[in-house]
Amino acid sequence: MTRSILFLFAAGLLVLALLEILWSPAEAQSLAVIGYIFGAFTLLLILTTEELTFYNPITYLLVNLFVGIFARSLIIAYIDDPRIDVLFTRGKEAIEFTEVVVWLFPMLVLFIGGYATATGRFKRIEESPESTMDIPMKWTKPGYILFQIVFLGIAALGTFSYINKMGIADSLLSLEGLSTKRHLMIEGRSAALGYERWASSLTSVVYYASLILYLGFERKEYGVSRGKLAFYFFLAVFFPFVTSSRSTVLFTIINSVIIYSIFRKIQLRHLLVYVGSVLFFFQIMTELRKMRLDRESKREVEGLYGIVAPFLENRNLFDLSKTAHIFNSVPEKMPYMYGSSFMNILYAPIPRTMWKEKPDIQIGLVVASDIYDIPRAHQTAIPPGLMGEMYMNFGVLGIIFGVFLYGYSMRWAWSLAKRPNFKQKPMVVLLYVMILLPGTFYLLGASIQQASIRMLQFFFAAYAAHYLMKFNFGIPNRKVIKLRKED
């Protein structure tokens, strides 16, 4: 039934493309035509993809393409509004964006080539219940208690340190200051306070681990209840809510769906609850952001589009417009970087509070200033995404290599999730869930450096959690967690 609906939807998009060709030959509509075709192509890819689950990396690639190409092509083509120009077109003609969309078809072929190449190579990993990549899983009840104490303690210290350094304790008591973007300026540059942010994010690790225990293992033995999960979810979204990081809140909810889908079959009512949660948090955080804007810069959008506008009218995920601006500006306006954008990760661990003259590590600041002509003083970052960053460094050859390798790595990741004993190893589930979205959404839509840092942070956090949770204080014959049968 679902496949039939998707097929009809794809056919409908092709009909709309034909109607645009017949009755709207204007330049702006040429982008809509290709957007419709690309949307239909994406839906057909969904139909031909086996095992399209919530924890398959391909799912998030298709979401990126559908939002970043199909939806934003239609926004650029049909919505005549100053905000759309500020975000996407920047005074450029629609035909310039059309050329980039055409480029994406061979890029998809390269991705599929890398994915197919890895399929045969990693098939034996999926079919073998044991391999050298296995990690012994022995999470104990005392270890789980110790893990909660340590991680929540570090998170509390990180949150307190962030609030203290930013000096925002008083502003949190007001509605306008409850959820907003904040910057600590040092020598005219923004300090990310990365260690405080990372420490605060450990509440999400506690939430994910507890949810894994609740859904897949003996939850009563470890004292994991619905009330505790609700409390840990609140802790996980509290800090990103304060810092107005809508994407982090969204990822926390998506990761909840991913974990649920690994152990249980998702029913419609569960999906509606999660979708409702996403819309609720996004709407609240968006309205709180608007409170700090000047009246003249506010834009009210009515109807159904007003609900989804916050998801679409931004440069997150894979974005057609910023990719087009990069393609049209390099090397004419900005020279090739030849890998220098990757080197910033070497001094990223040094806090700006210790090295005040530290160069900017965000490649997004370079894109904003050199390509979008936004002054550095505004501290605006526009991360280029995988294709944009590879093109900025090595041109077309960089894209060919990067996209092929990305397809290969996605198939490798999926091979781990398809193994017969995947659900029986909570450490592997935890690690897989924590790096899945950074490896898809962040890598495709943000930057290679940002995605790498995020995945390394989660990798070390997951291993630290595993080490603590298998600790049993030297008491022999302790039980270890057992896979629980589905209710």
XYZ file of C-alpha atoms in Angstrom:
487
model
C 0.000 0.000 0.000
C 2.771 2.422 0.992
C 4.754 1.594 -2.143
C 1.707 2.271 -4.304
C 1.207 5.682 -2.668
C 4.852 6.605 -3.208
C 4.664 5.514 -6.833
C 1.533 7.626 -7.416
C 3.203 10.586 -5.706
C 6.266 10.230 -7.961
C 4.034 10.031 -11.033
C 2.176 13.140 -9.854
C 5.436 15.078 -9.552
C 6.366 14.134 -13.118
C 2.955 15.336 -14.315
C 3.517 18.660 -12.515
C 6.908 18.961 -14.211
C 5.250 18.432 -17.600
C 2.604 21.056 -16.832
C 5.334 23.547 -15.856
C 7.093 22.937 -19.180
C 3.898 23.465 -21.159
C 2.497 26.531 -19.401
C 5.298 28.190 -17.418
C 8.372 28.552 -19.623
C 9.868 31.336 -17.459
C 13.414 30.965 -16.136
C 12.300 30.746 -12.502
C 10.040 27.822 -13.348
C 12.871 25.848 -14.946
C 14.134 25.270 -11.422
C 10.691 24.034 -10.391
C 10.689 21.570 -13.314
C 14.007 20.038 -12.286
C 12.888 20.098 -8.645
C 9.796 18.060 -9.525
C 11.884 15.615 -11.548
C 14.442 15.255 -8.760
C 11.649 14.744 -6.197
C 10.173 11.963 -8.330
C 13.640 10.457 -8.762
C 14.137 10.463 -4.975
C 10.809 8.712 -4.401
C 11.720 6.072 -6.992
C 15.000 5.507 -5.150
C 12.968 4.914 -1.991
C 10.879 2.329 -3.835
C 13.987 0.458 -4.994
C 15.821 0.589 -1.659
C 15.588 -2.590 0.397
C 15.054 -2.401 4.152
C 14.450 1.332 4.316
C 14.234 1.569 8.112
C 14.651 4.456 10.531
C 18.195 3.265 11.295
C 19.339 2.815 7.691
C 21.751 5.635 6.671
C 20.162 5.732 3.209
C 16.959 7.025 4.825
C 18.705 10.215 5.899
C 20.435 10.664 2.559
C 17.020 10.604 0.877
C 15.595 13.058 3.436
C 18.487 15.416 2.661
C 17.845 15.202 -1.070
C 14.088 15.564 -0.773
C 14.284 18.645 1.470
C 17.446 20.244 0.108
C 16.693 19.808 -3.606
C 12.987 19.174 -4.168
C 11.441 21.359 -1.439
C 13.909 24.243 -1.661
C 13.772 24.295 -5.461
C 10.043 24.959 -5.198
C 10.568 27.580 -2.482
C 13.045 29.497 -4.662
C 10.842 29.162 -7.738
C 7.487 30.081 -6.236
C 7.986 32.286 -3.152
C 8.739 35.908 -3.875
C 9.900 37.235 -0.523
C 12.949 39.226 0.703
C 13.740 36.537 3.284
C 14.046 33.913 0.539
C 16.533 36.136 -1.251
C 18.567 36.648 1.936
C 18.641 32.922 2.681
C 18.951 31.361 -0.748
C 19.155 33.378 -3.966
C 21.255 36.407 -2.898
C 20.185 38.268 -6.036
C 21.131 35.404 -8.384
C 18.960 34.130 -11.224
C 17.189 30.802 -10.852
C 19.021 29.383 -13.884
C 22.269 29.355 -11.876
C 20.694 26.987 -9.349
C 19.283 24.788 -12.113
C 22.788 23.966 -13.348
C 23.762 22.591 -9.935
C 20.670 20.371 -9.735
C 21.621 18.804 -13.063
C 25.093 18.136 -11.634
C 23.553 16.137 -8.801
C 22.329 13.293 -11.017
C 25.862 11.999 -11.839
C 26.800 12.561 -8.186
C 24.025 10.159 -7.180
C 25.370 7.620 -9.658
C 28.792 7.916 -7.991
C 27.234 7.427 -4.548
C 25.375 4.333 -5.726
C 28.628 3.064 -7.240
C 30.449 3.394 -3.920
C 27.536 1.798 -2.066
C 27.370 -1.125 -4.503
C 31.139 -1.653 -4.370
C 30.979 -2.042 -0.590
C 27.967 -4.374 -0.664
C 29.860 -7.464 -1.784
C 32.862 -6.701 0.395
C 30.879 -6.428 3.636
C 28.326 -9.155 2.919
C 30.254 -11.658 5.016
C 30.151 -9.319 8.033
C 26.364 -9.337 7.905
C 26.162 -13.108 7.585
C 28.685 -13.920 10.333
C 27.315 -13.742 13.902
C 30.793 -13.131 15.323
C 33.812 -11.231 14.066
C 36.895 -9.438 15.277
C 34.787 -6.272 15.507
C 32.672 -7.748 18.319
C 32.880 -6.059 21.717
C 32.013 -8.048 24.850
C 28.845 -6.584 26.318
C 28.521 -6.868 30.081
C 26.583 -3.939 31.428
C 25.827 -4.510 35.103
C 23.318 -2.890 37.428
C 25.979 -1.270 39.670
C 27.809 -0.165 36.531
C 24.635 1.452 35.205
C 24.194 3.330 38.489
C 27.831 4.487 38.410
C 27.438 5.579 34.774
C 24.419 7.750 35.618
C 26.182 9.407 38.562
C 29.373 10.166 36.606
C 27.765 11.365 33.366
C 25.041 13.440 35.000
C 27.608 14.964 37.363
C 29.888 15.984 34.489
C 26.898 17.332 32.549
C 25.791 19.425 35.542
C 29.292 20.902 35.906
C 29.462 21.648 32.166
C 26.069 23.367 32.155
C 26.907 25.414 35.250
C 30.273 26.447 33.769
C 28.628 27.481 30.482
C 25.960 29.579 32.224
C 28.601 31.176 34.453
C 31.011 32.039 31.612
C 28.232 33.378 29.436
C 26.738 35.309 32.354
C 23.191 34.337 31.417
C 21.788 33.146 34.743
C 19.508 36.162 35.076
C 18.358 36.095 31.443
C 17.115 32.519 31.821
C 14.438 33.838 34.155
C 12.879 35.922 31.369
C 10.859 34.560 28.475
C 12.933 36.399 25.843
C 16.226 35.028 27.166
C 15.036 31.479 27.759
C 16.002 30.126 24.332
C 18.327 32.145 22.108
C 21.626 32.008 20.231
C 24.502 33.144 22.443
C 28.111 34.154 21.729
C 31.072 34.716 24.039
C 33.298 37.207 22.227
C 37.068 37.081 22.838
C 39.303 39.430 20.839
C 36.467 39.957 18.367
C 35.987 36.234 17.769
C 33.272 33.922 19.035
C 34.325 31.291 21.590
C 32.258 28.116 21.196
C 32.928 26.848 24.754
C 33.118 23.425 23.168
C 34.118 21.514 26.290
C 31.201 22.908 28.268
C 28.835 22.104 25.419
C 30.202 18.567 25.120
C 29.942 17.977 28.883
C 26.344 19.217 28.862
C 25.511 16.876 25.973
C 26.324 13.814 28.110
C 22.745 13.919 29.413
C 21.708 12.654 25.971
C 24.037 9.648 26.367
C 22.327 8.785 29.647
C 18.935 9.099 27.945
C 19.910 6.919 24.951
C 21.500 4.200 27.101
C 18.459 4.116 29.400
C 16.106 3.912 26.425
C 18.110 0.991 25.010
C 17.848 -0.823 28.339
C 14.139 -0.066 28.593
C 13.237 -1.280 25.109
C 15.657 -4.133 24.552
C 16.681 -5.580 27.903
C 15.534 -6.353 31.459
C 14.332 -2.874 32.359
C 12.931 -3.750 35.800
C 16.233 -5.230 36.901
C 17.962 -1.931 36.147
C 15.275 0.372 37.452
C 14.471 2.015 34.127
C 10.903 3.317 34.120
C 8.869 5.594 31.868
C 9.135 8.347 34.456
C 12.927 8.128 34.470
C 13.018 8.162 30.678
C 10.812 11.264 30.584
C 13.110 12.994 33.083
C 16.244 12.051 31.147
C 14.635 13.274 27.908
C 13.967 16.612 29.595
C 17.623 16.817 30.668
C 18.781 15.893 27.153
C 16.839 18.744 25.509
C 17.282 21.347 28.261
C 20.713 22.661 27.256
C 20.062 22.753 23.463
C 16.758 24.472 24.244
C 18.601 27.164 26.234
C 21.133 27.655 23.422
C 18.338 27.575 20.784
C 19.898 24.610 18.990
C 16.803 23.359 17.215
C 18.760 20.735 15.277
C 20.056 19.131 18.509
C 16.538 18.907 19.923
C 15.370 17.443 16.626
C 18.201 14.896 16.606
C 17.358 13.824 20.157
C 13.808 13.042 19.070
C 14.953 11.315 15.862
C 17.424 9.189 17.842
C 14.538 8.145 20.097
C 12.693 6.927 16.994
C 15.828 5.153 15.741
C 16.321 3.264 19.015
C 12.633 2.367 19.162
C 12.694 1.066 15.575
C 15.694 -1.164 16.315
C 13.888 -3.068 19.061
C 10.203 -2.623 18.211
C 7.941 -2.168 15.246
C 6.864 1.454 15.032
C 3.108 1.918 14.926
C 1.293 4.928 13.554
C 0.362 6.309 16.989
C 4.023 6.225 18.089
C 5.082 8.062 14.942
C 2.409 10.701 15.462
C 3.662 11.299 19.016
C 7.210 11.816 17.762
C 6.128 14.079 14.885
C 3.991 16.089 17.290
C 6.969 16.447 19.647
C 9.155 17.743 16.818
C 6.561 20.306 15.738
C 5.959 21.398 19.331
C 9.623 22.015 20.186
C 10.382 23.655 16.837
C 7.414 25.976 17.086
C 8.188 27.016 20.676
C 11.890 27.626 19.934
C 11.070 29.479 16.720
C 8.613 31.778 18.506
C 11.161 32.485 21.256
C 13.711 33.392 18.580
C 11.236 35.792 16.975
C 10.804 37.640 20.257
C 14.385 38.896 19.977
C 14.051 40.052 16.368
C 13.116 43.554 15.329
C 9.512 43.915 14.287
C 10.592 44.792 10.752
C 12.543 41.547 10.353
C 9.733 39.288 11.480
C 7.911 37.279 8.859
C 4.591 35.661 9.622
C 3.663 32.640 7.502
C 0.113 31.381 7.704
C -1.450 27.998 6.997
C 0.158 24.571 6.655
C 3.343 26.013 5.144
C 3.758 28.123 8.274
C 4.132 24.908 10.285
C 6.866 23.436 8.093
C 8.550 26.740 7.174
C 11.072 26.581 10.071
C 12.279 23.205 8.719
C 12.641 24.402 5.142
C 13.630 28.067 5.321
C 17.175 27.556 6.560
C 20.501 26.320 5.202
C 20.618 23.102 7.239
C 20.814 19.634 5.682
C 22.048 19.395 2.113
C 21.163 22.752 0.563
C 20.784 23.497 -3.114
C 21.471 27.226 -2.791
C 24.733 27.186 -0.856
C 26.088 24.415 -3.097
C 25.238 26.551 -6.134
C 26.871 29.657 -4.650
C 30.062 27.684 -3.945
C 30.141 26.173 -7.456
C 29.689 29.643 -8.972
C 32.302 31.348 -6.752
C 35.225 28.878 -6.736
C 37.868 29.448 -8.027
C 36.834 32.805 -9.597
C 35.898 34.559 -6.364
C 37.664 32.289 -3.892
C 40.728 30.103 -4.681
C 40.818 26.362 -4.068
C 41.798 25.476 -0.503
C 43.649 22.205 -1.354
C 42.765 20.455 1.895
C 43.454 23.351 4.256
C 39.860 23.315 5.533
C 40.517 19.865 7.032
C 43.622 20.982 8.947
C 41.729 23.186 11.394
C 40.726 20.095 13.345
C 44.317 19.837 14.621
C 44.006 22.914 16.849
C 40.245 22.703 17.419
C 40.723 21.067 20.881
C 42.505 24.179 22.211
C 39.907 26.455 23.891
C 39.799 30.057 22.711
C 39.788 31.087 26.378
C 43.381 29.726 26.504
C 44.477 30.887 23.020
C 42.815 34.210 22.298
C 44.464 34.558 18.880
C 43.360 31.097 17.735
C 42.269 31.237 14.068
C 38.639 30.537 13.234
C 38.122 26.807 12.869
C 34.697 26.957 11.242
C 34.873 26.700 7.476
C 31.350 28.153 7.535
C 32.777 31.546 8.520
C 34.939 31.503 5.375
C 31.937 30.638 3.200
C 29.873 33.437 4.760
C 32.569 36.096 4.345
C 34.241 35.120 1.060
C 31.257 33.780 -0.895
C 28.203 35.411 0.700
C 30.025 38.710 1.450
C 28.796 38.748 5.053
C 31.213 40.679 7.313
C 33.170 38.529 9.781
C 31.998 40.799 12.599
C 28.504 39.313 12.235
C 29.872 35.890 13.271
C 27.623 34.219 10.708
C 28.642 30.715 9.650
C 27.325 28.967 6.533
C 28.814 25.438 6.507
C 29.291 24.173 2.938
C 28.197 20.538 3.219
C 30.107 17.549 1.846
C 29.846 18.416 -1.853
C 30.529 22.098 -1.310
C 33.571 21.514 0.892
C 35.099 18.920 -1.420
C 34.607 21.315 -4.349
C 36.144 24.205 -2.371
C 39.245 22.090 -1.777
C 39.778 20.011 -4.920
C 37.137 20.979 -7.479
C 35.209 18.325 -9.402
C 37.794 15.626 -8.636
C 37.232 16.219 -4.934
C 33.496 15.682 -5.341
C 33.994 12.481 -7.328
C 36.268 10.993 -4.673
C 34.246 12.294 -1.712
C 30.837 11.123 -2.939
C 32.123 7.658 -3.916
C 33.837 7.231 -0.534
C 30.715 8.443 1.244
C 28.599 5.806 -0.486
C 31.153 3.157 0.445
C 31.208 4.200 4.123
C 27.388 4.274 4.344
C 27.230 0.650 3.183
C 29.896 -0.300 5.728
C 27.872 1.290 8.536
C 24.686 -0.438 7.407
C 26.495 -3.801 7.348
C 27.093 -3.464 11.109
C 23.416 -2.820 11.788
C 22.347 -5.801 9.672
C 24.375 -8.333 11.652
C 22.337 -11.053 13.418
C 23.597 -10.145 16.914
C 23.334 -6.375 16.506
C 20.415 -6.021 18.948
C 22.169 -8.152 21.558
C 25.054 -5.734 21.942
C 23.884 -2.506 23.608
C 27.290 -0.865 23.210
C 27.175 -1.300 19.421
C 23.581 -0.040 19.338
C 24.495 3.009 21.441
C 27.545 3.858 19.329
C 25.699 3.303 16.057
C 22.798 5.538 17.071
C 25.056 8.333 18.333
C 27.135 8.597 15.147
C 24.371 7.879 12.597
C 22.962 11.419 12.339
C 26.345 13.229 12.509
C 27.504 10.891 9.718
C 24.506 11.761 7.563
C 22.937 15.128 8.407
C 26.103 16.859 9.664
C 28.407 15.466 7.003
C 26.051 16.207 4.118
C 24.808 19.578 5.324
C 27.451 21.024 7.666
C 31.169 20.359 7.194
C 33.585 17.442 7.262
C 35.380 18.959 10.234
C 32.196 19.594 12.208
C 30.893 16.083 11.519
C 34.261 14.524 12.440
C 34.453 16.400 15.744
C 30.876 15.469 16.612
C 31.438 11.784 15.800
C 34.684 11.669 17.796
C 32.953 13.249 20.794
C 30.160 10.690 20.656
C 32.629 7.846 20.061
C 34.607 8.610 23.215
C 31.427 9.245 25.217
C 29.987 5.876 24.151
C 33.161 4.001 25.066
C 33.389 5.768 28.435
C 29.748 4.833 29.072
C 30.470 1.219 28.152
C 33.493 1.080 30.457
C 31.496 2.418 33.397
C 28.467 0.203 32.800
C 30.415 -3.047 32.776
C 32.007 -2.137 36.141
C 30.809 -4.380 38.992
C 32.958 -3.194 41.944
C 34.757 -6.543 42.059
C 31.660 -8.404 43.233
C 31.600 -11.876 41.625
C 28.658 -13.561 39.935
C 26.871 -10.320 39.095
C 24.150 -10.652 36.496
C 24.653 -8.986 33.169
C 21.895 -7.585 31.052
C 19.941 -10.007 28.927
C 18.053 -9.349 25.736
C 14.398 -9.000 26.629
C 11.696 -10.601 24.582
C 9.331 -8.211 22.849
C 6.158 -7.402 24.732
